N, CA and C atoms as an extended XYZ file, in Angstrom:
210
Properties=species:S:1:pos:R:3:atomname:S:1:resname:S:1:resid:I:1 pbc="F F F"
N         8.966      -17.479        5.567 N   MET     1
C         8.742      -16.568        4.465 CA  MET     1
C         7.281      -16.124        4.408 C   MET     1
N         6.355      -17.061        4.613 N   GLN     2
C         4.936      -16.714        4.603 CA  GLN     2
C         4.614      -15.717        5.708 C   GLN     2
N         5.271      -15.860        6.867 N   GLU     3
C         5.062      -14.903        7.957 CA  GLU     3
C         5.472      -13.506        7.532 C   GLU     3
N         6.583      -13.405        6.799 N   ASP     4
C         7.044      -12.104        6.319 CA  ASP     4
C         6.021      -11.475        5.391 C   ASP     4
N         5.466      -12.267        4.487 N   ILE     5
C         4.472      -11.758        3.545 CA  ILE     5
C         3.241      -11.277        4.302 C   ILE     5
N         2.792      -12.059        5.268 N   GLU     6
C         1.618      -11.663        6.056 CA  GLU     6
C         1.899      -10.394        6.856 C   GLU     6
N         3.099      -10.285        7.406 N   TYR     7
C         3.478       -9.080        8.154 CA  TYR     7
C         3.464       -7.858        7.237 C   TYR     7
N         4.019       -8.001        6.053 N   ILE     8
C         4.060       -6.883        5.108 CA  ILE     8
C         2.649       -6.498        4.681 C   ILE     8
N         1.795       -7.481        4.409 N   LYS     9
C         0.408       -7.183        4.046 CA  LYS     9
C        -0.293       -6.436        5.175 C   LYS     9
N        -0.052       -6.862        6.416 N   LYS    10
C        -0.670       -6.183        7.560 CA  LYS    10
C        -0.138       -4.754        7.686 C   LYS    10
N         1.163       -4.575        7.501 N   LEU    11
C         1.763       -3.242        7.561 CA  LEU    11
C         1.139       -2.320        6.517 C   LEU    11
N         1.035       -2.792        5.286 N   VAL    12
C         0.456       -1.983        4.211 CA  VAL    12
C        -1.014       -1.693        4.493 C   VAL    12
N        -1.740       -2.694        4.963 N   THR    13
C        -3.157       -2.503        5.291 CA  THR    13
C        -3.330       -1.445        6.372 C   THR    13
N        -2.517       -1.487        7.399 N   GLU    14
C        -2.617       -0.499        8.478 CA  GLU    14
C        -2.248        0.900        7.994 C   GLU    14
N        -1.259        0.992        7.104 N   ARG    15
C        -0.902        2.295        6.530 CA  ARG    15
C        -2.075        2.853        5.722 C   ARG    15
N        -2.756        1.992        4.981 N   LEU    16
C        -3.918        2.437        4.211 CA  LEU    16
C        -5.059        2.848        5.140 C   LEU    16
N        -5.290        2.080        6.197 N   ARG    17
C        -6.369        2.407        7.140 CA  ARG    17
C        -6.136        3.740        7.843 C   ARG    17
N        -4.875        4.147        7.953 N   ALA    18
C        -4.558        5.420        8.601 CA  ALA    18
C        -4.971        6.613        7.739 C   ALA    18
N        -5.256        6.359        6.472 N   MET    19
C        -5.661        7.428        5.561 CA  MET    19
C        -7.170        7.611        5.613 C   MET    19
N        -7.614        8.777        5.191 N   SER    20
C        -9.042        9.071        5.156 CA  SER    20
C        -9.754        8.103        4.212 C   SER    20
N       -10.945        7.634        4.593 N   PRO    21
C       -11.684        6.729        3.704 CA  PRO    21
C       -12.165        7.426        2.433 C   PRO    21
N       -12.123        8.749        2.420 N   ASP    22
C       -12.577        9.510        1.257 CA  ASP    22
C       -11.503        9.660        0.187 C   ASP    22
N       -10.285        9.219        0.485 N   VAL    23
C        -9.175        9.364       -0.453 CA  VAL    23
C        -9.344        8.375       -1.603 C   VAL    23
N        -9.021        8.843       -2.803 N   SER    24
C        -9.050        7.990       -3.985 CA  SER    24
C        -7.628        7.865       -4.528 C   SER    24
N        -7.294        6.686       -5.014 N   PHE    25
C        -5.955        6.423       -5.526 CA  PHE    25
C        -6.042        5.990       -6.985 C   PHE    25
N        -5.132        6.478       -7.792 N   SER    26
C        -5.019        6.028       -9.174 CA  SER    26
C        -3.831        5.076       -9.250 C   SER    26
N        -4.088        3.854       -9.674 N   ILE    27
C        -3.041        2.836       -9.748 CA  ILE    27
C        -2.786        2.527      -11.228 C   ILE    27
N        -1.958        3.342      -11.842 N   GLY    28
C        -1.563        3.150      -13.237 CA  GLY    28
C        -2.723        2.818      -14.149 C   GLY    28
N        -2.557        1.799      -14.950 N   SER    29
C        -3.584        1.408      -15.919 CA  SER    29
C        -4.733        0.632      -15.279 C   SER    29
N        -4.636        0.348      -13.981 N   TYR    30
C        -5.694       -0.392      -13.292 CA  TYR    30
C        -6.911        0.479      -12.994 C   TYR    30
N        -6.718        1.786      -12.901 N   GLY    31
C        -7.828        2.688      -12.630 CA  GLY    31
C        -7.765        3.295      -11.241 C   GLY    31
N        -8.906        3.845      -10.819 N   ASP    32
C        -9.013        4.521       -9.530 CA  ASP    32
C        -9.662        3.597       -8.503 C   ASP    32
N        -9.189        3.722       -7.258 N   PHE    33
C        -9.670        2.870       -6.178 CA  PHE    33
C        -9.843        3.684       -4.910 C   PHE    33
N       -10.813        3.290       -4.097 N   THR    34
C       -10.944        3.882       -2.773 CA  THR    34
C        -9.941        3.210       -1.847 C   THR    34
N        -9.759        3.794       -0.699 N   ARG    35
C        -8.876        3.203        0.311 CA  ARG    35
C        -9.312        1.778        0.635 C   ARG    35
N       -10.623        1.594        0.857 N   ASP    36
C       -11.132        0.280        1.244 CA  ASP    36
C       -11.002       -0.751        0.121 C   ASP    36
N       -11.144       -0.308       -1.124 N   GLU    37
C       -10.945       -1.232       -2.247 CA  GLU    37
C        -9.493       -1.705       -2.300 C   GLU    37
N        -8.563       -0.786       -2.038 N   LEU    38
C        -7.154       -1.176       -2.040 CA  LEU    38
C        -6.848       -2.151       -0.909 C   LEU    38
N        -7.448       -1.931        0.245 N   ILE    39
C        -7.261       -2.862        1.363 CA  ILE    39
C        -7.747       -4.259        0.964 C   ILE    39
N        -8.902       -4.331        0.293 N   MET    40
C        -9.418       -5.632       -0.158 CA  MET    40
C        -8.474       -6.275       -1.171 C   MET    40
N        -7.906       -5.472       -2.069 N   GLU    41
C        -6.979       -6.009       -3.070 CA  GLU    41
C        -5.708       -6.545       -2.414 C   GLU    41
N        -5.217       -5.838       -1.407 N   VAL    42
C        -4.035       -6.309       -0.674 CA  VAL    42
C        -4.369       -7.621        0.032 C   VAL    42
N        -5.529       -7.682        0.677 N   ASP    43
C        -5.944       -8.907        1.380 CA  ASP    43
C        -6.065      -10.100        0.428 C   ASP    43
N        -6.561       -9.842       -0.792 N   LYS    44
C        -6.728      -10.909       -1.785 CA  LYS    44
C        -5.409      -11.296       -2.445 C   LYS    44
N        -4.391      -10.464       -2.235 N   ASN    45
C        -3.087      -10.684       -2.869 CA  ASN    45
C        -3.205      -10.685       -4.395 C   ASN    45
N        -4.092       -9.817       -4.892 N   SER    46
C        -4.300       -9.699       -6.332 CA  SER    46
C        -3.131       -8.951       -6.969 C   SER    46
N        -3.154       -8.863       -8.281 N   GLU    47
C        -2.117       -8.119       -9.001 CA  GLU    47
C        -2.098       -6.658       -8.540 C   GLU    47
N        -3.277       -6.084       -8.350 N   ILE    48
C        -3.379       -4.702       -7.868 CA  ILE    48
C        -2.847       -4.615       -6.445 C   ILE    48
N        -3.224       -5.565       -5.611 N   GLY    49
C        -2.737       -5.591       -4.234 CA  GLY    49
C        -1.227       -5.675       -4.162 C   GLY    49
N        -0.636       -6.496       -5.028 N   LYS    50
C         0.824       -6.615       -5.067 CA  LYS    50
C         1.466       -5.301       -5.501 C   LYS    50
N         0.824       -4.594       -6.446 N   ALA    51
C         1.346       -3.291       -6.887 CA  ALA    51
C         1.298       -2.286       -5.743 C   ALA    51
N         0.213       -2.307       -4.972 N   VAL    52
C         0.080       -1.406       -3.824 CA  VAL    52
C         1.166       -1.715       -2.790 C   VAL    52
N         1.395       -2.987       -2.525 N   ILE    53
C         2.425       -3.387       -1.567 CA  ILE    53
C         3.786       -2.881       -2.024 C   ILE    53
N         4.108       -3.055       -3.296 N   GLU    54
C         5.402       -2.593       -3.813 CA  GLU    54
C         5.543       -1.077       -3.689 C   GLU    54
N         4.467       -0.348       -4.000 N   MET    55
C         4.517        1.118       -3.881 CA  MET    55
C         4.755        1.545       -2.438 C   MET    55
N         4.058        0.910       -1.514 N   GLN    56
C         4.213        1.257       -0.105 CA  GLN    56
C         5.614        0.907        0.396 C   GLN    56
N         6.129       -0.244        0.006 N   LEU    57
C         7.474       -0.635        0.432 CA  LEU    57
C         8.529        0.306       -0.144 C   LEU    57
N         8.343        0.726       -1.382 N   THR    58
C         9.273        1.690       -1.987 CA  THR    58
C         9.259        2.988       -1.202 C   THR    58
N         8.072        3.459       -0.850 N   PHE    59
C         7.964        4.697       -0.079 CA  PHE    59
C         8.636        4.549        1.286 C   PHE    59
N         8.395        3.442        1.961 N   ILE    60
C         8.990        3.214        3.284 CA  ILE    60
C        10.515        3.188        3.186 C   ILE    60
N        11.023        2.526        2.162 N   ARG    61
C        12.484        2.451        1.991 CA  ARG    61
C        13.103        3.820        1.711 C   ARG    61
N        12.372        4.673        1.010 N   LYS    62
C        12.902        5.995        0.648 CA  LYS    62
C        12.642        7.054        1.718 C   LYS    62
N        11.836        6.738        2.703 N   MET    63
C        11.474        7.708        3.731 CA  MET    63
C        12.682        8.349        4.415 C   MET    63
N        13.714        7.600        4.818 N   PRO    64
C        14.871        8.256        5.456 CA  PRO    64
C        15.517        9.315        4.555 C   PRO    64
N        15.617        9.033        3.267 N   GLN    65
C        16.178       10.011        2.336 CA  GLN    65
C        15.289       11.242        2.238 C   GLN    65
N        13.992       11.023        2.185 N   LEU    66
C        13.057       12.142        2.088 CA  LEU    66
C        13.120       13.016        3.334 C   LEU    66
N        13.204       12.377        4.492 N   LEU    67
C        13.242       13.134        5.743 CA  LEU    67
C        14.551       13.885        5.917 C   LEU    67
N        15.625       13.373        5.372 N   SER    68
C        16.913       14.058        5.509 CA  SER    68
C        16.961       15.346        4.692 C   SER    68
N        16.048       15.491        3.743 N   LYS    69
C        16.001       16.694        2.906 CA  LYS    69
C        15.117       17.782        3.499 C   LYS    69
N        14.446       17.478        4.585 N   VAL    70
C        13.521       18.442        5.206 CA  VAL    70
C        14.283       19.420        6.055 C   VAL    70
């Protein structure tokens, strides 16, 4: 199970690294974050990091549906 969590964290981190470092993200009531700040939050497994992981996993799961509409 721990391997799965580490794999997911790495997947999310790599997806974030693929984005421009100049991008800013608004994470609900937590505020605005840079790409690198979000990567640090994911690495720390903080509440914000967990929210980012959930958002990314939701997007990945919905991707086939989104692509079928193109």
